[in-house]
DNA sequence: ACAAATTTTTAGATTTGTCTAAATTTTAAT
DNA sequence: ATTAAAATTTAGACAAATCTAAAAATTTGT
């Protein structure tokens, strides 16, 4: 598999192509910063290789082999992200770009050894689950902060927006994964909320609360 | 720079293109498992990019920029090899293939952090020197074992042949870099020699002694 | 139901790196 | 100094991945 092919497979997976749901060439083209006509060409090629199901004018979905392939690439990506943060002191906003390259290194032994070195982590620095060697993984029980009711308490467990700007914003406000968070008050006017993060009071906009995942603690 | 361009530059360096000596397109083609006509095309392109000096029908040499580029790639290659051996328990015959891929990862921060994690190693697992961040490196004072006189004593410091078969042969005979070695007797007939490695007696063929580098200990 | 808007595909061209076969230049041999 | 052999370059073609512009199919609005 070429690097380009791998990137197509990964993108289709992230767009939901595993749920046997059809993904449009337009959606793929937008995500990959390319043109729909290029996607059509690649769709045919990957169908030929039994990685995609492709119905003309309808879209594509991943075959079982395609899903397996996607999970393998995602596993590598997320393990490398953990490695960069835990072993090389990268910050969580720096790792994605480098992991985009490292995920294409072809060596089963390499990634298994990295996994072992990291003591088989379950989640990457952004809270996303890491597929195991055989491809299974459990999505964490989580909700967007914006969905919590006043008074609810939880733990920050992930981010939806993984852009460097958002991650740096969280850093600046001392919000990190693992932190406790409680909703003090919700403002109807702009959907902002006042919260307590590890005891500190903060006012968070709707744009923040709709991009931060929380695991709610059952309060009684 | 593309991965292919980087591989050309690296190959030309290894063929001696730094000594302002001209390297033939044939030699490059053989080394890279490609055709001389392909090399000619690439030579023109890399000359355009100011990485090579190219004289038609004569050959190519590296410019200063080309040498700088080559050293940067070699630095990455060798650091990754050390990483694989020291941190992930790869054997020295397994690392080259993976390092061929890892050397093309583009991130200055990544390789500098790997360097730091390894505590700034001076040599790779095969005894080859690792260029520093600014490109300078000292070739070690070494000789081929075959050049030693009877009675001479030394330390194994490197290999000329880095093929997996040779490296595994050395493993099987418990010869490792850092081991002491003394020439007991040289056989005129087939140029083989009897040696003592860390106290053990071994008979080594000429093919072995012409591929093992030794640092001679001044014996008085 | 049918025209208009949108989406998707096809056709043909481009870039990168490669190849084969033919032409050119250099080197070696007499 | 010619000629033969070897090395090197040129010309033309090809596969991969991409693009633009035009054609075809689908979806939407009334
Ligand atoms: Mn990422
Ligand atoms: Mn991530
Ligand atoms: Mn190597
Ligand atoms: Mn090496």
PDB file of C-alpha atoms in Angstrom, chain A residues 17-184:
ATOM      1  CA  UNK A  17     -17.051   4.549   6.329  1.00  0.00           C
ATOM      2  CA  UNK A  18     -16.957   1.635   8.758  1.00  0.00           C
ATOM      3  CA  UNK A  19     -20.678   1.794   9.586  1.00  0.00           C
ATOM      4  CA  UNK A  20     -21.373   0.447   6.077  1.00  0.00           C
ATOM      5  CA  UNK A  21     -22.610   3.979   5.516  1.00  0.00           C
ATOM      6  CA  UNK A  22     -21.753   5.457   2.125  1.00  0.00           C
ATOM      7  CA  UNK A  23     -19.293   8.375   2.143  1.00  0.00           C
ATOM      8  CA  UNK A  24     -19.481  10.801  -0.764  1.00  0.00           C
ATOM      9  CA  UNK A  25     -16.516  11.589  -2.963  1.00  0.00           C
ATOM     10  CA  UNK A  26     -17.119  15.260  -2.193  1.00  0.00           C
ATOM     11  CA  UNK A  27     -16.784  14.695   1.557  1.00  0.00           C
ATOM     12  CA  UNK A  28     -13.555  12.764   1.068  1.00  0.00           C
ATOM     13  CA  UNK A  29     -12.168  15.378  -1.313  1.00  0.00           C
ATOM     14  CA  UNK A  30     -12.868  18.178   1.139  1.00  0.00           C
ATOM     15  CA  UNK A  31     -11.235  16.318   4.036  1.00  0.00           C
ATOM     16  CA  UNK A  32      -8.159  15.435   1.984  1.00  0.00           C
ATOM     17  CA  UNK A  33      -7.726  18.803   0.317  1.00  0.00           C
ATOM     18  CA  UNK A  34      -8.067  17.322  -3.136  1.00  0.00           C
ATOM     19  CA  UNK A  35     -10.644  17.253  -5.937  1.00  0.00           C
ATOM     20  CA  UNK A  36     -13.655  14.925  -6.213  1.00  0.00           C
ATOM     21  CA  UNK A  37     -12.410  13.638  -9.555  1.00  0.00           C
ATOM     22  CA  UNK A  38      -9.203  12.449  -7.925  1.00  0.00           C
ATOM     23  CA  UNK A  39     -11.234  10.678  -5.266  1.00  0.00           C
ATOM     24  CA  UNK A  40     -13.243   8.863  -7.919  1.00  0.00           C
ATOM     25  CA  UNK A  41     -10.047   7.542  -9.489  1.00  0.00           C
ATOM     26  CA  UNK A  42      -8.717   6.351  -6.160  1.00  0.00           C
ATOM     27  CA  UNK A  43     -12.079   4.836  -5.215  1.00  0.00           C
ATOM     28  CA  UNK A  44     -11.860   2.609  -8.261  1.00  0.00           C
ATOM     29  CA  UNK A  45      -8.314   1.596  -7.482  1.00  0.00           C
ATOM     30  CA  UNK A  46      -9.024   0.767  -3.837  1.00  0.00           C
ATOM     31  CA  UNK A  47     -12.144  -1.147  -4.823  1.00  0.00           C
ATOM     32  CA  UNK A  48      -9.968  -3.188  -7.145  1.00  0.00           C
ATOM     33  CA  UNK A  49      -7.783  -3.992  -4.131  1.00  0.00           C
ATOM     34  CA  UNK A  50     -10.791  -5.077  -2.094  1.00  0.00           C
ATOM     35  CA  UNK A  51     -10.432  -2.255   0.417  1.00  0.00           C
ATOM     36  CA  UNK A  52     -13.574  -0.332  -0.532  1.00  0.00           C
ATOM     37  CA  UNK A  53     -17.120  -0.927  -1.698  1.00  0.00           C
ATOM     38  CA  UNK A  54     -17.884   1.697  -4.295  1.00  0.00           C
ATOM     39  CA  UNK A  55     -21.241   2.436  -5.907  1.00  0.00           C
ATOM     40  CA  UNK A  56     -21.099   4.973  -8.715  1.00  0.00           C
ATOM     41  CA  UNK A  57     -22.772   8.261  -7.837  1.00  0.00           C
ATOM     42  CA  UNK A  58     -23.528   6.911  -4.345  1.00  0.00           C
ATOM     43  CA  UNK A  59     -20.212   6.835  -2.486  1.00  0.00           C
ATOM     44  CA  UNK A  60     -17.851   4.397  -0.793  1.00  0.00           C
ATOM     45  CA  UNK A  61     -17.647   2.329   2.371  1.00  0.00           C
ATOM     46  CA  UNK A  62     -14.829   0.217   3.794  1.00  0.00           C
ATOM     47  CA  UNK A  63     -14.713  -3.525   3.364  1.00  0.00           C
ATOM     48  CA  UNK A  64     -13.681  -5.689   6.316  1.00  0.00           C
ATOM     49  CA  UNK A  65     -10.135  -5.585   4.976  1.00  0.00           C
ATOM     50  CA  UNK A  66     -10.437  -1.806   4.660  1.00  0.00           C
ATOM     51  CA  UNK A  67     -11.555  -1.460   8.280  1.00  0.00           C
ATOM     52  CA  UNK A  68      -8.730  -3.708   9.446  1.00  0.00           C
ATOM     53  CA  UNK A  69      -6.263  -1.597   7.476  1.00  0.00           C
ATOM     54  CA  UNK A  70      -7.663   1.672   8.829  1.00  0.00           C
ATOM     55  CA  UNK A  71      -7.457   0.456  12.419  1.00  0.00           C
ATOM     56  CA  UNK A  72      -3.849  -0.566  11.922  1.00  0.00           C
ATOM     57  CA  UNK A  73      -2.936   2.910  10.693  1.00  0.00           C
ATOM     58  CA  UNK A  74      -4.880   4.629  13.472  1.00  0.00           C
ATOM     59  CA  UNK A  75      -3.193   2.389  16.027  1.00  0.00           C
ATOM     60  CA  UNK A  76       0.211   3.459  14.753  1.00  0.00           C
ATOM     61  CA  UNK A  77      -0.761   7.129  14.661  1.00  0.00           C
ATOM     62  CA  UNK A  78      -1.990   7.178  18.242  1.00  0.00           C
ATOM     63  CA  UNK A  79       0.837   5.084  19.658  1.00  0.00           C
ATOM     64  CA  UNK A  80       3.367   7.419  18.076  1.00  0.00           C
ATOM     65  CA  UNK A  81       1.509  10.394  19.587  1.00  0.00           C
ATOM     66  CA  UNK A  82       1.793   8.826  23.028  1.00  0.00           C
ATOM     67  CA  UNK A  83       5.457   8.105  22.426  1.00  0.00           C
ATOM     68  CA  UNK A  84       6.182  11.693  21.441  1.00  0.00           C
ATOM     69  CA  UNK A  85       4.463  13.060  24.543  1.00  0.00           C
ATOM     70  CA  UNK A  86       5.636  10.511  27.110  1.00  0.00           C
ATOM     71  CA  UNK A  87       9.162   9.832  25.919  1.00  0.00           C
ATOM     72  CA  UNK A  88      10.213  12.951  24.037  1.00  0.00           C
ATOM     73  CA  UNK A  89       8.332  15.699  25.914  1.00  0.00           C
ATOM     74  CA  UNK A  90       6.340  16.904  22.941  1.00  0.00           C
ATOM     75  CA  UNK A  91       3.214  18.888  23.853  1.00  0.00           C
ATOM     76  CA  UNK A  92      -0.171  17.527  22.777  1.00  0.00           C
ATOM     77  CA  UNK A  93      -0.552  20.226  20.130  1.00  0.00           C
ATOM     78  CA  UNK A  94       2.744  19.276  18.434  1.00  0.00           C
ATOM     79  CA  UNK A  95       2.336  15.547  17.968  1.00  0.00           C
ATOM     80  CA  UNK A  96      -0.260  15.198  15.235  1.00  0.00           C
ATOM     81  CA  UNK A  97       1.833  16.486  12.355  1.00  0.00           C
ATOM     82  CA  UNK A  98       4.754  14.181  13.115  1.00  0.00           C
ATOM     83  CA  UNK A  99       2.456  11.200  13.759  1.00  0.00           C
ATOM     84  CA  UNK A 100       0.976  11.746  10.283  1.00  0.00           C
ATOM     85  CA  UNK A 101       4.393  10.782   8.956  1.00  0.00           C
ATOM     86  CA  UNK A 102       5.315   8.083  11.462  1.00  0.00           C
ATOM     87  CA  UNK A 103       2.032   6.201  10.979  1.00  0.00           C
ATOM     88  CA  UNK A 104       3.266   5.091   7.540  1.00  0.00           C
ATOM     89  CA  UNK A 105       6.462   3.379   8.717  1.00  0.00           C
ATOM     90  CA  UNK A 106       6.204  -0.262   7.749  1.00  0.00           C
ATOM     91  CA  UNK A 107       7.418  -2.558  10.521  1.00  0.00           C
ATOM     92  CA  UNK A 108       5.140  -4.636  12.670  1.00  0.00           C
ATOM     93  CA  UNK A 109       7.915  -5.251  15.147  1.00  0.00           C
ATOM     94  CA  UNK A 110       8.589  -1.535  15.496  1.00  0.00           C
ATOM     95  CA  UNK A 111       5.067  -0.563  16.494  1.00  0.00           C
ATOM     96  CA  UNK A 112       4.657  -3.537  18.810  1.00  0.00           C
ATOM     97  CA  UNK A 113       7.882  -2.612  20.579  1.00  0.00           C
ATOM     98  CA  UNK A 114       6.757   1.015  20.877  1.00  0.00           C
ATOM     99  CA  UNK A 115       3.488  -0.275  22.352  1.00  0.00           C
ATOM    100  CA  UNK A 116       5.449  -2.322  24.871  1.00  0.00           C
ATOM    101  CA  UNK A 117       7.822   0.551  25.720  1.00  0.00           C
ATOM    102  CA  UNK A 118       4.774   2.686  26.537  1.00  0.00           C
ATOM    103  CA  UNK A 119       3.264  -0.111  28.616  1.00  0.00           C
ATOM    104  CA  UNK A 120       0.316  -0.691  26.262  1.00  0.00           C
ATOM    105  CA  UNK A 121      -1.522   2.615  26.588  1.00  0.00           C
ATOM    106  CA  UNK A 122      -5.302   2.608  26.045  1.00  0.00           C
ATOM    107  CA  UNK A 123      -5.687   6.247  24.996  1.00  0.00           C
ATOM    108  CA  UNK A 124      -3.708   8.799  23.035  1.00  0.00           C
ATOM    109  CA  UNK A 125      -2.844  12.331  24.289  1.00  0.00           C
ATOM    110  CA  UNK A 126      -6.189  13.660  23.022  1.00  0.00           C
ATOM    111  CA  UNK A 127      -8.199  10.964  24.788  1.00  0.00           C
ATOM    112  CA  UNK A 128      -8.828   8.873  21.682  1.00  0.00           C
ATOM    113  CA  UNK A 129      -8.743   5.092  22.140  1.00  0.00           C
ATOM    114  CA  UNK A 130      -5.848   3.059  20.712  1.00  0.00           C
ATOM    115  CA  UNK A 131      -6.859  -0.088  18.805  1.00  0.00           C
ATOM    116  CA  UNK A 132      -5.102  -3.223  20.019  1.00  0.00           C
ATOM    117  CA  UNK A 133      -2.843  -5.319  17.783  1.00  0.00           C
ATOM    118  CA  UNK A 134      -5.844  -7.374  16.682  1.00  0.00           C
ATOM    119  CA  UNK A 135      -7.926  -4.291  15.945  1.00  0.00           C
ATOM    120  CA  UNK A 136     -10.459  -4.066  18.755  1.00  0.00           C
ATOM    121  CA  UNK A 137     -10.892  -1.003  20.895  1.00  0.00           C
ATOM    122  CA  UNK A 138     -13.460   0.430  23.259  1.00  0.00           C
ATOM    123  CA  UNK A 139     -14.731   3.969  22.754  1.00  0.00           C
ATOM    124  CA  UNK A 140     -14.764   5.617  26.154  1.00  0.00           C
ATOM    125  CA  UNK A 141     -17.975   6.473  27.961  1.00  0.00           C
ATOM    126  CA  UNK A 142     -17.993  10.229  27.499  1.00  0.00           C
ATOM    127  CA  UNK A 143     -20.160  13.282  26.807  1.00  0.00           C
ATOM    128  CA  UNK A 144     -19.554  16.798  25.618  1.00  0.00           C
ATOM    129  CA  UNK A 145     -19.222  19.232  28.513  1.00  0.00           C
ATOM    130  CA  UNK A 146     -22.045  21.231  26.943  1.00  0.00           C
ATOM    131  CA  UNK A 147     -24.428  18.341  27.562  1.00  0.00           C
ATOM    132  CA  UNK A 148     -23.918  18.387  31.342  1.00  0.00           C
ATOM    133  CA  UNK A 149     -26.546  19.797  33.703  1.00  0.00           C
ATOM    134  CA  UNK A 150     -25.826  22.406  36.326  1.00  0.00           C
ATOM    135  CA  UNK A 151     -24.219  20.723  39.296  1.00  0.00           C
ATOM    136  CA  UNK A 152     -22.935  17.723  37.348  1.00  0.00           C
ATOM    137  CA  UNK A 153     -19.390  16.707  38.039  1.00  0.00           C
ATOM    138  CA  UNK A 154     -16.946  14.872  35.777  1.00  0.00           C
ATOM    139  CA  UNK A 155     -13.434  14.234  34.565  1.00  0.00           C
ATOM    140  CA  UNK A 156     -11.997  15.708  31.380  1.00  0.00           C
ATOM    141  CA  UNK A 157     -11.250  12.731  29.137  1.00  0.00           C
ATOM    142  CA  UNK A 158     -10.872  14.043  25.595  1.00  0.00           C
ATOM    143  CA  UNK A 159     -11.147  16.764  22.997  1.00  0.00           C
ATOM    144  CA  UNK A 160     -13.288  16.894  19.876  1.00  0.00           C
ATOM    145  CA  UNK A 161     -11.416  19.745  18.210  1.00  0.00           C
ATOM    146  CA  UNK A 162      -7.754  18.713  18.146  1.00  0.00           C
ATOM    147  CA  UNK A 163      -6.427  21.905  16.538  1.00  0.00           C
ATOM    148  CA  UNK A 164      -3.286  23.412  18.032  1.00  0.00           C
ATOM    149  CA  UNK A 165      -5.162  26.625  18.816  1.00  0.00           C
ATOM    150  CA  UNK A 166      -7.762  24.847  20.931  1.00  0.00           C
ATOM    151  CA  UNK A 167      -5.191  22.658  22.695  1.00  0.00           C
ATOM    152  CA  UNK A 168      -3.039  25.670  23.501  1.00  0.00           C
ATOM    153  CA  UNK A 169      -6.111  27.490  24.772  1.00  0.00           C
ATOM    154  CA  UNK A 170      -6.746  24.638  27.176  1.00  0.00           C
ATOM    155  CA  UNK A 171      -3.102  24.687  28.273  1.00  0.00           C
ATOM    156  CA  UNK A 172      -3.263  28.423  28.917  1.00  0.00           C
ATOM    157  CA  UNK A 173      -6.321  27.908  31.093  1.00  0.00           C
ATOM    158  CA  UNK A 174      -4.744  24.953  32.877  1.00  0.00           C
ATOM    159  CA  UNK A 175      -7.338  22.481  31.680  1.00  0.00           C
ATOM    160  CA  UNK A 176      -5.830  19.039  31.118  1.00  0.00           C
ATOM    161  CA  UNK A 177      -7.166  15.538  30.610  1.00  0.00           C
ATOM    162  CA  UNK A 178      -7.728  13.885  33.965  1.00  0.00           C
ATOM    163  CA  UNK A 179      -8.781  17.143  35.615  1.00  0.00           C
ATOM    164  CA  UNK A 180     -12.030  17.191  37.597  1.00  0.00           C
ATOM    165  CA  UNK A 181     -14.666  19.589  36.353  1.00  0.00           C
ATOM    166  CA  UNK A 182     -18.021  20.718  37.754  1.00  0.00           C
ATOM    167  CA  UNK A 183     -20.723  22.821  36.119  1.00  0.00           C
ATOM    168  CA  UNK A 184     -21.594  25.740  38.394  1.00  0.00           C
TER     169      UNK A 184
END
